Each structure stands twice: as C-alpha cells, then as structure tokens.
CSV table of C-alpha atoms in Angstrom, one decimal:
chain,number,residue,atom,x,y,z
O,1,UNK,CA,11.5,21.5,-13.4
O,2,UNK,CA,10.4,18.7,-15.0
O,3,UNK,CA,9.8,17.2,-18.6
O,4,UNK,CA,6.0,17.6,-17.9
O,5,UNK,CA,6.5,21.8,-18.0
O,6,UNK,CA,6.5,21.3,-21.7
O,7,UNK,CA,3.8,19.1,-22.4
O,8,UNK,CA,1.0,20.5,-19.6
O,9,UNK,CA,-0.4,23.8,-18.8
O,10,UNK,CA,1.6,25.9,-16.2
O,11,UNK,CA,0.7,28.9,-14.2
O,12,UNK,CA,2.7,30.7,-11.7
O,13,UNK,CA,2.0,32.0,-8.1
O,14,UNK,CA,3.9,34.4,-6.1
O,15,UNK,CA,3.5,37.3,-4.2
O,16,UNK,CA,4.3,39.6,-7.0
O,17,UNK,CA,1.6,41.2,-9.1
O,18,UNK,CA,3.5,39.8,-12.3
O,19,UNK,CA,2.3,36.1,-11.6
O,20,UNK,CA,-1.1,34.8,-12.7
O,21,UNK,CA,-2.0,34.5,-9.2
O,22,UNK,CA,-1.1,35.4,-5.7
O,23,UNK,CA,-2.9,32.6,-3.8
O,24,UNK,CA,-2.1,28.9,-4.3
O,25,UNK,CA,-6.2,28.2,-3.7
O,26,UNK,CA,-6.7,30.7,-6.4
O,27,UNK,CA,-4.7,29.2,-8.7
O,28,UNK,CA,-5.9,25.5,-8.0
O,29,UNK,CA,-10.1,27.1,-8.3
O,30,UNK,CA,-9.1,28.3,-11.6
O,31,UNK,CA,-6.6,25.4,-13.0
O,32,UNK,CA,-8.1,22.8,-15.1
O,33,UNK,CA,-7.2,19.5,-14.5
O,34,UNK,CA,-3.4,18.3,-15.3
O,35,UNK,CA,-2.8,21.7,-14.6
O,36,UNK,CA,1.0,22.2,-13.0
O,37,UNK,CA,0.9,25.0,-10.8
O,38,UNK,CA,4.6,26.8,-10.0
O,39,UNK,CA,4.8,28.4,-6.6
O,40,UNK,CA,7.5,31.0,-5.8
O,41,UNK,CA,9.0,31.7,-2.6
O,42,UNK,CA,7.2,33.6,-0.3
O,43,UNK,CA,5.0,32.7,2.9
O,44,UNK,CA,1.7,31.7,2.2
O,45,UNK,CA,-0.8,32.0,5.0
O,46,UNK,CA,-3.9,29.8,3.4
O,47,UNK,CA,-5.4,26.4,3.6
O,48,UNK,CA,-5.2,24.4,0.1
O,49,UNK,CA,-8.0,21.7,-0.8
O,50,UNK,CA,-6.8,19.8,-3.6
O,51,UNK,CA,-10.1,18.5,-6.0
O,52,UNK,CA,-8.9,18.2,-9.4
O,53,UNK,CA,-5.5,16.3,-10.4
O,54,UNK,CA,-2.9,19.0,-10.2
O,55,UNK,CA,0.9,19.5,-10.3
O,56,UNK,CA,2.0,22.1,-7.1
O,57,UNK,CA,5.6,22.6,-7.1
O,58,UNK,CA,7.6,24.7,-5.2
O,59,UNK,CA,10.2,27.0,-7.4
O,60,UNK,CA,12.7,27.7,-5.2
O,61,UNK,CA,14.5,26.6,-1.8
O,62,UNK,CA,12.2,24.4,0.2
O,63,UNK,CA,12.6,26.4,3.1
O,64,UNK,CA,12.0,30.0,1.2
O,65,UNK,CA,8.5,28.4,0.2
O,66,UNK,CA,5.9,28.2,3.2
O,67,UNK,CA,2.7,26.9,3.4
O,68,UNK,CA,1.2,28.2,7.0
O,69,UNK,CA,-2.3,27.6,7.9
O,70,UNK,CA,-4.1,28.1,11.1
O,71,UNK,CA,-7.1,25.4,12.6
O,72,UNK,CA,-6.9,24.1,9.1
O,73,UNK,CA,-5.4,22.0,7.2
O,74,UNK,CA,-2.3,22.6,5.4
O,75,UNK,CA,-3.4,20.5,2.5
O,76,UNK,CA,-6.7,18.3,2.4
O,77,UNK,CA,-6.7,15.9,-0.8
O,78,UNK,CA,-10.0,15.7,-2.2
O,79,UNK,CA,-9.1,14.0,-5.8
O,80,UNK,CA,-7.7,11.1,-6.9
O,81,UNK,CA,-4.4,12.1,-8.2
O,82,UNK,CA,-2.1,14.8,-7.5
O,83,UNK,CA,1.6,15.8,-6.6
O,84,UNK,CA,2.7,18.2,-4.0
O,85,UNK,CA,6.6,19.1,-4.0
O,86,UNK,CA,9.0,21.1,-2.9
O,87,UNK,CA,7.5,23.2,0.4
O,88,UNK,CA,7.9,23.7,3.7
O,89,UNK,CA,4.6,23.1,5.3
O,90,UNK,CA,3.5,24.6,9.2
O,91,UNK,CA,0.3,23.9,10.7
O,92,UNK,CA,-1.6,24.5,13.5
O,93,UNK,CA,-4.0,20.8,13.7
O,94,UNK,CA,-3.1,18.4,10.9
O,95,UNK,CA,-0.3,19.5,8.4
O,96,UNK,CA,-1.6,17.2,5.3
O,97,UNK,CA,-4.8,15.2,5.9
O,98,UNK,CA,-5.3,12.4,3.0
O,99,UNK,CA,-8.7,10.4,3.4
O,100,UNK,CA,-8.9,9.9,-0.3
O,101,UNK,CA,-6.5,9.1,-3.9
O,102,UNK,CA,-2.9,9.1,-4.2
O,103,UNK,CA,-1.7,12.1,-3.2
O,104,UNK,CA,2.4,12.2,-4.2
O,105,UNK,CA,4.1,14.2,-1.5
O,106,UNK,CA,8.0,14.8,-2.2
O,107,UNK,CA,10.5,16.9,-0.7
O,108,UNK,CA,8.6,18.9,1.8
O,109,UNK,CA,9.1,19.7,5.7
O,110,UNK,CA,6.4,19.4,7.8
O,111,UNK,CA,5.7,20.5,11.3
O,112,UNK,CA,2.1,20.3,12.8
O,113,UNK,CA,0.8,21.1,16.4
O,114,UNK,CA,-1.1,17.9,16.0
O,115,UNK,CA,-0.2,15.4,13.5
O,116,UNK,CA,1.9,15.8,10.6
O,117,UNK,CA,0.5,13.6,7.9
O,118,UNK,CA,-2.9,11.8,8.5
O,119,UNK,CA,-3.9,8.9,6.3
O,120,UNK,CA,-7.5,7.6,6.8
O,121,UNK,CA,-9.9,5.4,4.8
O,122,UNK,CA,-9.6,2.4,2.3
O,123,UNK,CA,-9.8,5.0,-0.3
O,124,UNK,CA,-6.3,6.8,1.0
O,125,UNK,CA,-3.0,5.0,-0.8
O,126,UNK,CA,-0.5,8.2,-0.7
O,127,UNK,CA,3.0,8.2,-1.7
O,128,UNK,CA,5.6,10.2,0.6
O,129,UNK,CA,8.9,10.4,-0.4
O,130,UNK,CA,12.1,12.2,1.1
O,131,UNK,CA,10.0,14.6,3.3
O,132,UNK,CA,11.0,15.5,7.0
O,133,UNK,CA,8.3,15.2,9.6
O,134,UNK,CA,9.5,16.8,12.8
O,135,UNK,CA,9.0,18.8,16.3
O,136,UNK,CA,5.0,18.1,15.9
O,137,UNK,CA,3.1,18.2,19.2
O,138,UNK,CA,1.1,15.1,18.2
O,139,UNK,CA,2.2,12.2,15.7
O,140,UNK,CA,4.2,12.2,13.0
O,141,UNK,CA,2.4,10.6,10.7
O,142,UNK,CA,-0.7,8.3,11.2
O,143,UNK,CA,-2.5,5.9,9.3
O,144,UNK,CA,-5.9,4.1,10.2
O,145,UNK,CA,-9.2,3.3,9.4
O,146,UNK,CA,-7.8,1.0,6.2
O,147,UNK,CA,-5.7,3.7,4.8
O,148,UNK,CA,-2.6,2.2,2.8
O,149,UNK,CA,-0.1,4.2,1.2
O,150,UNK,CA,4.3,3.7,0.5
O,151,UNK,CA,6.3,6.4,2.7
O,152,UNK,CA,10.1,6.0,1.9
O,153,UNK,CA,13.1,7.8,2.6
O,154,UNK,CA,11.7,10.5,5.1
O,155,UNK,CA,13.3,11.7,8.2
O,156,UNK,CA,10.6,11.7,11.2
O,157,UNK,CA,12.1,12.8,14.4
O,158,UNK,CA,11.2,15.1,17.6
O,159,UNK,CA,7.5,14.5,18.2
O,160,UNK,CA,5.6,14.3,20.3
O,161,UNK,CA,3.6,11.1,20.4
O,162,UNK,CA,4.5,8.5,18.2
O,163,UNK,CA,6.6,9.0,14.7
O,164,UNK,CA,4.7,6.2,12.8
O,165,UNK,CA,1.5,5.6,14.5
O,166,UNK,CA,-0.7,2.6,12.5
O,167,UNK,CA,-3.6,1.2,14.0
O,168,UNK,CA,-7.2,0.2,13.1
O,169,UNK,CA,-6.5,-2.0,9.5
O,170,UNK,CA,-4.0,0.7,8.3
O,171,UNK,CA,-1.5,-1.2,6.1
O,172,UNK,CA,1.4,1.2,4.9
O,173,UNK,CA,4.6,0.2,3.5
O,174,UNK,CA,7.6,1.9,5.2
O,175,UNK,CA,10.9,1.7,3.3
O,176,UNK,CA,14.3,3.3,4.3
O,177,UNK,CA,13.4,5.9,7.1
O,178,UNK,CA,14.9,7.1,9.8
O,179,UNK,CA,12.6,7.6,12.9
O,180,UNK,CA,14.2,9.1,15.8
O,181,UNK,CA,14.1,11.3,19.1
O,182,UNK,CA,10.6,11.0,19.1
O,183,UNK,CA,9.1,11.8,22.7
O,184,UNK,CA,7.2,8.5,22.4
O,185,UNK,CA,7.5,5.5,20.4
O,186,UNK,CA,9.5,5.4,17.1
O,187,UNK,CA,6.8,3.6,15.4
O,188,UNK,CA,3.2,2.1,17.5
O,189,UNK,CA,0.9,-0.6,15.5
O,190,UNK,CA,-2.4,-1.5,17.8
O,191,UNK,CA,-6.2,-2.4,17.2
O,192,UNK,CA,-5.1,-4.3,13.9
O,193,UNK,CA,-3.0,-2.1,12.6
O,194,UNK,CA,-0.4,-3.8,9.5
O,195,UNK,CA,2.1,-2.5,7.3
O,196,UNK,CA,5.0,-3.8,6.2
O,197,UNK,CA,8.7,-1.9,7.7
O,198,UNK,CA,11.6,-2.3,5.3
O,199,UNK,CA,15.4,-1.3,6.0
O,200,UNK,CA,14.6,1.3,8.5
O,201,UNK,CA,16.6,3.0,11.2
O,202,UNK,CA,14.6,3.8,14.4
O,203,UNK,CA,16.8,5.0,16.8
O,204,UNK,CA,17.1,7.4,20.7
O,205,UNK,CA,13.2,7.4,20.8
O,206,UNK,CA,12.1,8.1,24.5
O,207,UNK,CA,10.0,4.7,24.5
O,208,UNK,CA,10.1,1.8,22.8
O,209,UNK,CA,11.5,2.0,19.4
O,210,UNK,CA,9.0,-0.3,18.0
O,211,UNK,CA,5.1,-0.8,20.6
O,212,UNK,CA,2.8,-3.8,19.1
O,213,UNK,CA,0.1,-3.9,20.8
O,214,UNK,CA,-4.1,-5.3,20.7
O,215,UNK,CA,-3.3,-7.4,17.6
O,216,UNK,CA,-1.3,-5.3,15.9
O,217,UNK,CA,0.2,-7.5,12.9
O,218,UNK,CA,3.4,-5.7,11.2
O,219,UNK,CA,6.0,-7.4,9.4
O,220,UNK,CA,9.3,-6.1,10.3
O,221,UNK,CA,12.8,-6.7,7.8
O,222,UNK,CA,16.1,-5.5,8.1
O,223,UNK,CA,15.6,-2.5,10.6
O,224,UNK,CA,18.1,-1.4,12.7
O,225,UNK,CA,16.0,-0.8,16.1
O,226,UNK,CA,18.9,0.7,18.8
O,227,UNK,CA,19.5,3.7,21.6
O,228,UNK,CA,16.3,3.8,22.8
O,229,UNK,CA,15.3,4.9,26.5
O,230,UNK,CA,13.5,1.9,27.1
O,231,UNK,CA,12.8,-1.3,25.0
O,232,UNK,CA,13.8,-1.6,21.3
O,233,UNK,CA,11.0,-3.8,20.7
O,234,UNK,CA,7.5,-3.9,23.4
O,235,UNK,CA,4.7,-6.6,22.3
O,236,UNK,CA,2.3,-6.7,24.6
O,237,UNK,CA,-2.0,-7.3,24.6
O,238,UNK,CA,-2.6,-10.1,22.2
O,239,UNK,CA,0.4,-8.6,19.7
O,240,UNK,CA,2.0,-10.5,16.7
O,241,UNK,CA,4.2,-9.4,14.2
O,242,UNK,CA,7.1,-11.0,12.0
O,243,UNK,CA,10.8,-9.9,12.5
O,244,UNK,CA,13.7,-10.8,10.6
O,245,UNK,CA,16.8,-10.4,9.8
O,246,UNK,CA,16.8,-7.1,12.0
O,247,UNK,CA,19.5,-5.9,14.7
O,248,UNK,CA,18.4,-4.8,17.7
O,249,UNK,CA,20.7,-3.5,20.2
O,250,UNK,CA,22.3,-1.1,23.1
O,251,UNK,CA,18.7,-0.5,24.4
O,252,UNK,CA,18.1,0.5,27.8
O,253,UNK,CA,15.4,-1.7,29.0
O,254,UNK,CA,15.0,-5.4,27.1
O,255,UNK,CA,16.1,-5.8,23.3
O,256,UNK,CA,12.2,-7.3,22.6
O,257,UNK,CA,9.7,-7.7,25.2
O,258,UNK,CA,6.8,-10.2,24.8
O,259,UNK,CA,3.8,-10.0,27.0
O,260,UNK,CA,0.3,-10.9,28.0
O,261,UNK,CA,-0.8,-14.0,25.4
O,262,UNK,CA,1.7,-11.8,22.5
O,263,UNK,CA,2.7,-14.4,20.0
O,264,UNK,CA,5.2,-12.6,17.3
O,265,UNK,CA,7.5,-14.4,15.3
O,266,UNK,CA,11.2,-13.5,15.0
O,267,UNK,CA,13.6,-15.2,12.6
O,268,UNK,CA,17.4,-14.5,11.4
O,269,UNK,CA,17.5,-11.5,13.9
O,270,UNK,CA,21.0,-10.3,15.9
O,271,UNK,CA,19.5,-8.7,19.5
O,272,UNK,CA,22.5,-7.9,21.4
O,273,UNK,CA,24.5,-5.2,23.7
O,274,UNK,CA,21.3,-4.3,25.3
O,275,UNK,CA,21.4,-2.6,29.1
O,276,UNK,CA,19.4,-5.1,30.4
O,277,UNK,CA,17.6,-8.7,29.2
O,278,UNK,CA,18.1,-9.8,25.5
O,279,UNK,CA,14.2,-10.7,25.9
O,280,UNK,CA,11.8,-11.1,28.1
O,281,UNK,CA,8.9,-13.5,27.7
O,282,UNK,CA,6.7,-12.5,30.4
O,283,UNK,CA,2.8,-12.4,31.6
O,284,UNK,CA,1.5,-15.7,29.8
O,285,UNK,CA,3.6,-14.3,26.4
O,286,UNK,CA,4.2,-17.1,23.6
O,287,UNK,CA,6.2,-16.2,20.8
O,288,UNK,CA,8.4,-18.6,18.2
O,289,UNK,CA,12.3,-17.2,18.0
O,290,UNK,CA,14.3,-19.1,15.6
O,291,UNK,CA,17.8,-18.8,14.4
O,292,UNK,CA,18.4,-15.4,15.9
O,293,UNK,CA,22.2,-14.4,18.0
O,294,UNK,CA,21.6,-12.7,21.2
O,295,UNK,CA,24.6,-11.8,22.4
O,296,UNK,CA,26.3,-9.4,25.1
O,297,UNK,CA,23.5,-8.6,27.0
O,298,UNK,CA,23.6,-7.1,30.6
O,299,UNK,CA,21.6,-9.1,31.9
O,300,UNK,CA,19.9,-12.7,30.5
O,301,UNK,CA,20.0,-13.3,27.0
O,302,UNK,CA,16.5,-14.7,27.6
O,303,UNK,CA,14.1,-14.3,30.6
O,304,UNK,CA,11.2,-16.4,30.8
O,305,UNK,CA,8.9,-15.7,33.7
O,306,UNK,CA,5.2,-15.6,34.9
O,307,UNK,CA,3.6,-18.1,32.3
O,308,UNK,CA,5.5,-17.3,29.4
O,309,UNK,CA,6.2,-20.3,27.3
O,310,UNK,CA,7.8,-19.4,24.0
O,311,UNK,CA,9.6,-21.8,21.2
O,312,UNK,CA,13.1,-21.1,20.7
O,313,UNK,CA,15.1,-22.9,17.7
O,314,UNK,CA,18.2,-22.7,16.3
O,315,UNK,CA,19.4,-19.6,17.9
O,316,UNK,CA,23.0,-18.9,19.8
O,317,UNK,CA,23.1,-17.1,23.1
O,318,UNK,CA,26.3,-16.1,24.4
O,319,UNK,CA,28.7,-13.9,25.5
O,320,UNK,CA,26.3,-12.8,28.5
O,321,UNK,CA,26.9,-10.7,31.4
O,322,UNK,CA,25.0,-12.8,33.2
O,323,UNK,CA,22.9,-16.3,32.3
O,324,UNK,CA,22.2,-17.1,28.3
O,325,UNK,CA,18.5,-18.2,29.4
O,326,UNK,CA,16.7,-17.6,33.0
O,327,UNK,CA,13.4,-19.5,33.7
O,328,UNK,CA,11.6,-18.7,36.4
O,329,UNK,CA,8.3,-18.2,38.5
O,330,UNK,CA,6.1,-20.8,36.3
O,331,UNK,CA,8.1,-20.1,33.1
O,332,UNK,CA,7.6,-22.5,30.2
O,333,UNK,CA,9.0,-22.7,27.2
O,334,UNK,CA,10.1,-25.1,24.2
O,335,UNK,CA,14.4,-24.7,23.3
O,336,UNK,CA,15.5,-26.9,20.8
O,337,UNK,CA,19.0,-27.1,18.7
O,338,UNK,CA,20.6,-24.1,20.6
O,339,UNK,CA,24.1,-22.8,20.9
O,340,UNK,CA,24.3,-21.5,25.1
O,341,UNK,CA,28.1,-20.4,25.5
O,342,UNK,CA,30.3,-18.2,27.4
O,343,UNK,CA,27.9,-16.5,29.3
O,344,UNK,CA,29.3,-15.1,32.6
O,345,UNK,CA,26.9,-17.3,35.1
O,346,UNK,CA,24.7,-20.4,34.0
O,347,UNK,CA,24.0,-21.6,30.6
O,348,UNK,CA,20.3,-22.2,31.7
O,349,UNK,CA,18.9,-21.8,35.2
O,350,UNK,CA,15.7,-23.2,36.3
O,351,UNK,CA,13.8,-22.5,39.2
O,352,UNK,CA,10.4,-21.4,40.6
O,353,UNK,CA,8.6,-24.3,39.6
O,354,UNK,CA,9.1,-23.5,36.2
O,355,UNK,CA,9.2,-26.4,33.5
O,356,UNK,CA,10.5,-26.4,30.0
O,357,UNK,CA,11.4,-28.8,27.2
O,358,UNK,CA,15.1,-28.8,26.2
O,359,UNK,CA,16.0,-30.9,23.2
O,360,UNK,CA,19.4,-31.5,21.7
O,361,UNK,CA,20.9,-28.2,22.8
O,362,UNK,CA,24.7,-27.6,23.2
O,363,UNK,CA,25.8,-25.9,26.6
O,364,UNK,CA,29.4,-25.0,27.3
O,365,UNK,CA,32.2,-22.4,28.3
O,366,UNK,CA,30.2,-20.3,30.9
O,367,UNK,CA,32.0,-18.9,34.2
C-alpha cells in the first residue's frame, strides 16, 4: 500500500470477525494518532468523524469499498491532518464536510443528495486529488466562508447545482479538472469568492460554463470553456475576474458576457465558433480585452450595447458571420490597435447614438 505500512501502526477493518474491527468509527476511537487504518471491501453503513491524524485507506477496488451514511455526514474532519483514500462514498446531506485542517482526499467517488464536498472556514485548506464528484442533488463541491484548499485532477459532472460553487472569501486552487454536464453552472464565484482555475476543461453544462457574479474575483488560465447550453462565460453584478490565455468556444448563447458595471479583464484568450455573439458588453459593463482572437462567431464578434463601454487592445476579430464589432443603443467603448477582417457584413457598425473611440485600427476584407 504504501512505504508508511512499515514504519506506522496498522489495523484492519472488515466485516469479518478476523479483523481488529468491524466499524471504521471503531477503529478510528481506538487508533492512536499516525495510526493507518486498512479498510476491506464491504458496505459500511456509518458516519466517520475524523479527530486524531489518521491514515484510512481503502484495500480493495474503490467501488467494492462503500461508505453510506444517512442525514450525516460521510466524513466530518475534526483534526488537523489526515488522509482518506481509496472509497466510494454515498450520502444522504453532505458527502465530506471539511471546516477544519488538511484533510487529503484521493481516489474516492462521491455522490451526495446535497453537496458533495463542503469546504468552510479560514481554518479549512484540503487537498482533493483524482476523486469523481458526480449525480449530487446539490453542488459538487463548495467552498466559502474563507475556506482554501488545492482540488486537482477530479472529474465533477451531473449535478445538480453548480460543480465548483466558491463564494464568500473562499480561495481554492483548481488545477486540471474536468467539470461537465452539470444541471447548472460548471463552476459559480459570487459575494467575493477567489480561487485561482488552472488548465481545466468545463464543458456541456446546462448554464453557463463559468457565472461571476457580486464581486466575485477568480483568476482564470488556460481552461478550455466550450458546449455549453448557454454562455461559456456570464459576468454580471459588479464581477471581475482575470482570463487568459483560455479558449472559449461553440457555446450556445455568447462566448463571455459582461454586464451591469462587471469589469473583468481578459488577455491572450481565443473566443470563437460560438452560436451566437463572441461577447457582449451590455447593461453599463466595462471590462479591458487585450490581445485576444475572436473569430467565427454567429453573430458579432463584439456587441456593445446599453452603456457598456469596455477597452479593447490588440485583439483580431474576423472571420464573422456577421459584423466583427456592433455598437449600439448608447454603447461606448475604447478599441485601439485592432485587426477587423473578413467578417461577412461591417467591420464596425455604429448606431443608436452610440459613441466610441477608435484609434489606429486596421479594417478590411469584409462582404
């Protein structure tokens, strides 16, 4: 299992009268600290409060080794250290809560009626690692109140509400995920939330694959945000954000949506083959764009309506269904040292006693 078996303590549970338990909770009361507890398959139909820094590993295929627990949780982490591996974990409320330590959670499947994984408090900073958080009637996974915490390489996909929900100072980092056919969102940041999104794939979620919303602050690199049923990317209520270097694209409603006094920043990004606008600054949003493609769009590559007055630098639009950038009904907006080609009607059209600032900009080859 691992090196540690050697060094540490172990004691086995299983259903069996030949381990040294038959309850995972009876085995953790009695363990001493740096205790490694091995669990053999079986379903076990108990709630597990982790208080002492313990190694819980399943012995066996993750899907022979069940954790079930009704109106409880799962697994509440009550220490500051610990490791969980290796199980397939049901729940009826909250599959693993974690308001506290660094709880290490590899390997495991997770399906809750509520939410999957909850991470809560400044005092939460969890590691989850190639675990599948799926078909929960509630989030996937959720992190507030301050919580922190790295989830990488994990499969969330089929819930209910959000897969990634981050709001109120929770500052995760998400690295190489896949968040998909979600009912929701792929992944919502709101009331404050942070976290830094690395190298991710969000992708068919029945919203937007990525909501910002209420000053919600992420910082967004080289994710793939594409399929979805409606925008890849919806910034709306005072929202910010950094993107770069991501592709969005073939989403059904706008590639990125900026809205109501929203004022993200998106750099080195490719936004393209979406059903409708490449984006759509609307409702008074701002936002700065530089050095992005948007390409291939249905409709505009950029819609500026209704107030919105963004800054837009460096980037190339073309290759359009229909105009590279559309300003109208009091749109605003700054574009300097653009690219605006072969877009299928104008390069820019104006109207609506709109008003922008156009500075050394090249315009050619549309139809």
């Amino acid at each position: 299992m691992t090196s540690n078996l050697y060094s540490k303590k172990t004691v086995v549970v299983a259903k069996s009268d030949r381990a040294d338990y038959t309850t995972i909770a009876e085995a953790i009361k009695n363990a001493q600290p740096e205790t490694i507890i091995l669990v053999k398959p079986g379903i076990y139909r108990e709630s597990i409060v982790i208080d002492k820094s313990l190694e819980i590993l399943g012995d066996g295929k993750v899907s022979d080794i069940v954790i079930e627990a009704t109106n409880l949780n799962c697994i509440l982490m009550q220490t500051d250290y610990a490791i969980v591996r290796g199980f397939t974990l049901r729940e009826s409320t909250v599959g693993v809560c974690v308001p506290k330590g660094q709880l290490i959670l590899e390997d495991c499947d997770l399906t809750a009626y509520d939410c999957g994984i909850v991470i809560c408090g400044s005092e939460a900073n969890p590691i989850i690692r190639r675990c599948c958080i799926h078909d929960g009637q509630g989030n996937g996974i959720q992190i507030k109140d301050n919580g922190q915490g790295v989830i990488e390489d994990c499969d969330i996909y089929g819930n209910t509400y959000s897969g990634v929900k981050i709001d109120k100072g929770g500052n995760p980092m998400i690295r190489r995920c896949r968040i998909y056919d979600g009912k929701s969102c792929g992944i919502s940041i709101k009331y404050n939330g942070l976290g830094t999104i690395e190298d991710c794939d969000i992708y068919g979620n029945t919203y937007s694959g990525v909501y910002i919303d209420k000053v919600g602050n992420p910082t967004i690199g080289r994710c793939r945000i594409y399929d979805g049923k409606k925008d890849g990317i919806w910034i709306t209520d005072n929202g910010l954000g950094t993107l770069e270097d991501c592709d969005i694209y073939g989403n059904t409603y706008p590639g990125v949506y900026i809205g109501k006094a929203s004022n993200p920043t998106i750099r080195n990004c490719r936004i393209y083959d979406g059903k409708e606008d490449g984006i759509w600054i609307t409702d008074n949003g701002l936002g700065t764009l530089e050095d992005c493609d948007i390409y291939g769009n249905t409709y505009s590559g950029v819609s500026i309506d209704k107030g919105g007055n963004p800054t837009i630098r460096r980037c190339r639009i073309y290759d359009g269904k229909e105009d590279g950038i559309e300003i109208k009904y009091n749109g605003q907006g700054v574009i300097e040292d653009c690219d605006i080609y072969s877009n299928n009607y104008q390069g820019i059209k104006i109207n609506k006693n709109s008003n922008i600032t156009l500075r050394n900009c090249r315009i050619y080859d549309c139809k």
